[in-house]
């Protein structure tokens, strides 16, 4: 299977570029943020718990996220009709990264590439404020965006070093048109597929 981690700060384009990847390479998409927002919309206990963290820009505890990820992965891959999986928004901590590698190993799989989208903070904030105004996504307000960025710098960026050591990190300039950025990503994916 072609398993890709799409990595980057809030607003870096993970969701946008995942849409293109799914189509071109016939992959399943696992966005942990989308999974949690769907739980919230359905009014489940998990959704309520998740919202108490998401509304503050904080991460849902690792143990819970790791269980959710494994069950969503098995559900999305059980029919064997996708060629691989895009992980969008997971992992976000070193324990999640270790758990992902273990989960894949247990299933005879591994990560082919970690595509890291580099975007300057000012551009991230502009994109997210603008999306918040258009869509009403509740964590797209200035205060929560700042908290999400802090969490990203403190808890998530250490994963870059881990993947760099493993030789699977590919840094991509995440500024430009959506098509230009996708072209850069496809060049990386075509090499590892
Ligand atoms: P999540 O939903 O993953 O949000 P995020 O990481 O903050 O990222 P976004 O979805 O905001 O941005 P994106 O990189 O997908 O960019 P997008 O393509 O949308 O997580 C939300 C919350 O859930 C977390 O804060 C946490 O609480 C919880 N959570 C999720 N996963 C978790 C985990 N593993 N562990 C613990 N907690 C977890 O683009 C953004 C905007 O920019 C869009 O409007 C888009 O149209 C626009 N745009 C995209 N590309 C371009 C471009 N090239 N030029 C101009 N505009 C562009
Ligand atoms: Mg997203």
Short mmCIF file of C-alpha atoms and ligand atoms in Angstrom, two decimals:
data_model
loop_
_atom_site.label_atom_id
_atom_site.label_comp_id
_atom_site.label_asym_id
_atom_site.label_seq_id
_atom_site.Cartn_x
_atom_site.Cartn_y
_atom_site.Cartn_z
CA UNK A 1 0.00 0.00 0.00
CA UNK A 2 0.98 3.62 -0.56
CA UNK A 3 0.70 5.23 2.87
CA UNK A 4 1.42 8.96 2.97
CA UNK A 5 1.45 11.29 5.96
CA UNK A 6 0.53 14.85 5.00
CA UNK A 7 2.09 17.03 7.62
CA UNK A 8 1.99 20.74 8.41
CA UNK A 9 0.68 23.54 10.55
CA UNK A 10 -3.00 24.47 10.80
CA UNK A 11 -3.94 26.06 7.47
CA UNK A 12 -0.93 24.67 5.58
CA UNK A 13 -3.19 22.93 3.04
CA UNK A 14 -3.28 19.33 4.34
CA UNK A 15 -7.00 18.87 3.64
CA UNK A 16 -6.88 20.69 0.30
CA UNK A 17 -3.95 18.68 -1.03
CA UNK A 18 -5.37 15.41 0.36
CA UNK A 19 -8.35 15.84 -1.98
CA UNK A 20 -5.98 15.93 -4.98
CA UNK A 21 -3.94 12.98 -3.71
CA UNK A 22 -6.99 10.79 -3.15
CA UNK A 23 -8.10 11.33 -6.71
CA UNK A 24 -4.77 10.91 -8.47
CA UNK A 25 -3.51 7.88 -6.51
CA UNK A 26 -6.78 6.20 -5.44
CA UNK A 27 -6.12 6.55 -1.71
CA UNK A 28 -8.40 6.58 1.31
CA UNK A 29 -8.30 9.78 3.38
CA UNK A 30 -8.11 9.77 7.16
CA UNK A 31 -8.43 13.27 8.58
CA UNK A 32 -8.61 13.01 12.36
CA UNK A 33 -10.00 16.56 12.53
CA UNK A 34 -12.85 15.57 10.17
CA UNK A 35 -13.51 12.40 12.21
CA UNK A 36 -13.81 14.47 15.42
CA UNK A 37 -15.98 17.17 13.78
CA UNK A 38 -18.33 14.43 12.49
CA UNK A 39 -18.61 13.04 16.04
CA UNK A 40 -19.38 16.53 17.33
CA UNK A 41 -22.04 17.06 14.65
CA UNK A 42 -23.63 13.71 15.57
CA UNK A 43 -23.72 14.79 19.22
CA UNK A 44 -21.89 11.68 20.52
CA UNK A 45 -20.08 11.55 23.88
CA UNK A 46 -16.79 11.38 21.98
CA UNK A 47 -17.82 14.45 19.97
CA UNK A 48 -18.60 16.40 23.16
CA UNK A 49 -15.32 15.40 24.74
CA UNK A 50 -13.38 16.23 21.55
CA UNK A 51 -15.02 19.64 21.28
CA UNK A 52 -13.88 20.56 24.79
CA UNK A 53 -10.28 20.30 23.49
CA UNK A 54 -10.79 21.50 19.90
CA UNK A 55 -12.53 24.71 20.93
CA UNK A 56 -9.40 25.64 22.92
CA UNK A 57 -7.01 24.56 20.16
CA UNK A 58 -5.65 21.75 22.36
CA UNK A 59 -4.97 18.16 21.35
CA UNK A 60 -7.26 15.27 22.25
CA UNK A 61 -5.30 12.87 24.56
CA UNK A 62 -2.98 10.49 22.71
CA UNK A 63 -4.47 7.19 24.00
CA UNK A 64 -7.91 8.15 22.77
CA UNK A 65 -6.65 9.41 19.38
CA UNK A 66 -4.54 6.29 18.82
CA UNK A 67 -7.54 3.99 19.41
CA UNK A 68 -9.71 6.06 17.08
CA UNK A 69 -7.04 6.06 14.37
CA UNK A 70 -6.61 2.26 14.39
CA UNK A 71 -10.34 1.66 14.16
CA UNK A 72 -10.82 4.20 11.34
CA UNK A 73 -7.84 2.72 9.46
CA UNK A 74 -9.28 -0.81 9.65
CA UNK A 75 -12.70 0.38 8.60
CA UNK A 76 -11.39 2.37 5.60
CA UNK A 77 -9.11 -0.40 4.33
CA UNK A 78 -11.29 -3.47 5.00
CA UNK A 79 -12.64 -3.77 1.43
CA UNK A 80 -9.21 -3.51 -0.17
CA UNK A 81 -10.50 -1.09 -2.81
CA UNK A 82 -8.00 1.71 -2.09
CA UNK A 83 -4.30 1.64 -2.98
CA UNK A 84 -3.23 3.21 0.32
CA UNK A 85 -4.08 5.80 2.93
CA UNK A 86 -3.38 9.49 3.47
CA UNK A 87 -2.99 10.41 7.12
CA UNK A 88 -4.02 14.06 7.52
CA UNK A 89 -3.64 15.57 10.97
CA UNK A 90 -2.21 12.39 12.49
CA UNK A 91 0.35 11.96 13.99
CA UNK A 92 0.61 15.18 15.99
CA UNK A 93 2.86 14.01 18.83
CA UNK A 94 5.84 11.67 19.15
CA UNK A 95 3.70 8.99 20.92
CA UNK A 96 1.18 9.18 18.05
CA UNK A 97 4.03 8.83 15.55
CA UNK A 98 5.38 5.76 17.32
CA UNK A 99 1.88 4.28 17.57
CA UNK A 100 1.24 4.85 13.86
CA UNK A 101 4.42 3.01 12.86
CA UNK A 102 3.55 0.13 15.20
CA UNK A 103 -0.04 -0.04 13.99
CA UNK A 104 1.12 -0.20 10.37
CA UNK A 105 3.85 -2.74 11.15
CA UNK A 106 1.31 -5.05 12.80
CA UNK A 107 -0.61 -4.95 9.52
CA UNK A 108 2.47 -5.52 7.33
CA UNK A 109 2.49 -1.89 6.21
CA UNK A 110 4.69 1.20 6.54
CA UNK A 111 4.78 4.92 5.73
CA UNK A 112 6.11 5.57 2.22
CA UNK A 113 6.58 9.33 2.68
CA UNK A 114 5.89 12.20 5.05
CA UNK A 115 5.06 15.27 2.98
CA UNK A 116 5.58 18.38 5.09
CA UNK A 117 3.99 21.61 3.83
CA UNK A 118 6.02 24.69 4.79
CA UNK A 119 3.98 27.91 5.05
CA UNK A 120 4.89 31.14 6.89
CA UNK A 121 2.83 31.93 9.98
CA UNK A 122 1.35 35.15 8.61
CA UNK A 123 -0.08 33.29 5.60
CA UNK A 124 -1.45 30.52 7.85
CA UNK A 125 -3.31 33.04 9.99
CA UNK A 126 -4.71 34.86 6.92
CA UNK A 127 -5.98 31.60 5.41
CA UNK A 128 -7.62 30.42 8.62
CA UNK A 129 -9.27 33.75 9.48
CA UNK A 130 -10.64 33.89 5.96
CA UNK A 131 -11.94 30.30 6.14
CA UNK A 132 -13.55 31.05 9.52
CA UNK A 133 -15.41 33.98 7.98
CA UNK A 134 -16.57 31.87 5.03
CA UNK A 135 -17.44 28.58 6.70
CA UNK A 136 -17.98 29.40 10.36
CA UNK A 137 -15.50 26.70 11.48
CA UNK A 138 -15.49 27.50 15.17
CA UNK A 139 -11.76 27.03 15.88
CA UNK A 140 -10.87 29.49 13.08
CA UNK A 141 -10.82 32.57 15.32
CA UNK A 142 -7.65 34.49 16.15
CA UNK A 143 -7.26 33.32 19.76
CA UNK A 144 -7.79 29.63 18.97
CA UNK A 145 -5.60 29.83 15.84
CA UNK A 146 -2.75 31.16 18.02
CA UNK A 147 -3.26 28.28 20.48
CA UNK A 148 -3.29 25.74 17.61
CA UNK A 149 -0.05 27.18 16.24
CA UNK A 150 1.60 26.99 19.67
CA UNK A 151 0.56 23.36 19.99
CA UNK A 152 1.92 22.69 16.50
CA UNK A 153 5.33 24.26 17.24
CA UNK A 154 5.69 22.66 20.68
CA UNK A 155 4.13 19.22 20.34
CA UNK A 156 4.00 18.40 16.63
CA UNK A 157 7.17 19.74 15.00
CA UNK A 158 9.46 17.30 16.95
CA UNK A 159 8.03 14.64 14.61
CA UNK A 160 9.89 16.25 11.71
CA UNK A 161 13.21 15.31 13.26
CA UNK A 162 11.99 11.77 13.87
CA UNK A 163 10.95 11.32 10.23
CA UNK A 164 14.06 13.06 8.96
CA UNK A 165 16.17 10.47 10.81
CA UNK A 166 14.06 7.72 9.24
CA UNK A 167 14.81 9.26 5.82
CA UNK A 168 11.15 9.66 4.83
CA UNK A 169 10.60 13.40 5.41
CA UNK A 170 10.00 15.50 2.27
CA UNK A 171 9.69 19.24 2.88
CA UNK A 172 7.57 21.03 0.29
CA UNK A 173 7.13 24.77 -0.23
CA UNK A 174 3.44 25.21 0.64
CA UNK A 175 3.00 28.68 -0.88
CA UNK A 176 1.70 29.21 -4.41
CA UNK A 177 -1.39 28.03 -6.22
CA UNK A 178 -3.03 24.77 -5.15
CA UNK A 179 -1.99 23.20 -8.48
CA UNK A 180 1.62 24.34 -8.18
CA UNK A 181 1.90 22.85 -4.71
CA UNK A 182 0.22 19.64 -5.82
CA UNK A 183 2.78 19.36 -8.64
CA UNK A 184 5.57 19.46 -6.04
CA UNK A 185 3.84 16.82 -3.92
CA UNK A 186 3.18 14.52 -6.89
CA UNK A 187 6.88 14.62 -7.81
CA UNK A 188 7.69 13.21 -4.35
CA UNK A 189 4.88 10.65 -4.36
CA UNK A 190 5.78 9.40 -7.85
CA UNK A 191 9.28 8.63 -6.59
CA UNK A 192 8.13 6.56 -3.60
CA UNK A 193 5.09 4.77 -5.02
P1 LIG B 1 -7.55 19.59 12.04
O1 LIG B 1 -8.90 19.53 11.48
O2 LIG B 1 -6.55 18.60 11.60
O3 LIG B 1 -7.05 21.07 11.82
P2 LIG B 1 -5.60 21.71 11.63
O4 LIG B 1 -4.44 20.83 11.71
O5 LIG B 1 -5.61 22.87 12.54
O6 LIG B 1 -5.58 22.08 10.14
P3 LIG B 1 -6.66 22.70 9.22
O7 LIG B 1 -7.66 21.65 8.85
O8 LIG B 1 -7.16 23.97 9.78
O9 LIG B 1 -5.74 23.09 7.97
P4 LIG B 1 -5.22 22.21 6.76
O10 LIG B 1 -3.76 22.06 6.85
O11 LIG B 1 -6.06 21.01 6.53
O12 LIG B 1 -5.48 23.29 5.61
P5 LIG B 1 -6.69 23.39 4.57
O13 LIG B 1 -6.40 22.54 3.38
O14 LIG B 1 -7.98 23.22 5.26
O15 LIG B 1 -7.62 19.52 13.63
C1 LIG B 1 -8.54 20.32 14.35
C2 LIG B 1 -8.47 19.98 15.83
O16 LIG B 1 -8.84 18.60 16.04
C3 LIG B 1 -7.09 20.11 16.50
O17 LIG B 1 -6.83 21.43 16.89
C4 LIG B 1 -7.24 19.14 17.69
O18 LIG B 1 -8.00 19.74 18.69
C5 LIG B 1 -8.07 18.00 17.09
N1 LIG B 1 -7.23 16.95 16.51
C6 LIG B 1 -7.19 16.59 15.18
N2 LIG B 1 -6.31 15.60 14.99
C7 LIG B 1 -5.77 15.32 16.21
C8 LIG B 1 -4.78 14.41 16.64
N3 LIG B 1 -4.14 13.60 15.78
N4 LIG B 1 -4.48 14.40 17.97
C9 LIG B 1 -5.11 15.21 18.85
N5 LIG B 1 -6.04 16.12 18.49
C10 LIG B 1 -6.37 16.17 17.17
O19 LIG B 1 -6.51 24.91 4.12
C11 LIG B 1 -6.81 25.96 5.01
C12 LIG B 1 -7.45 27.11 4.22
O20 LIG B 1 -6.51 27.63 3.30
C13 LIG B 1 -8.67 26.68 3.39
O21 LIG B 1 -9.63 27.69 3.40
C14 LIG B 1 -8.08 26.49 1.98
O22 LIG B 1 -9.03 26.71 0.97
C15 LIG B 1 -6.98 27.52 1.96
N6 LIG B 1 -5.83 27.12 1.11
C16 LIG B 1 -5.31 25.89 0.96
N7 LIG B 1 -4.26 25.89 0.12
C17 LIG B 1 -4.11 27.19 -0.26
C18 LIG B 1 -3.18 27.85 -1.12
N8 LIG B 1 -2.22 27.19 -1.76
N9 LIG B 1 -3.28 29.20 -1.26
C19 LIG B 1 -4.27 29.89 -0.62
N10 LIG B 1 -5.19 29.32 0.19
C20 LIG B 1 -5.10 27.98 0.38
MG1 LIG B 2 -7.60 20.04 7.63
#
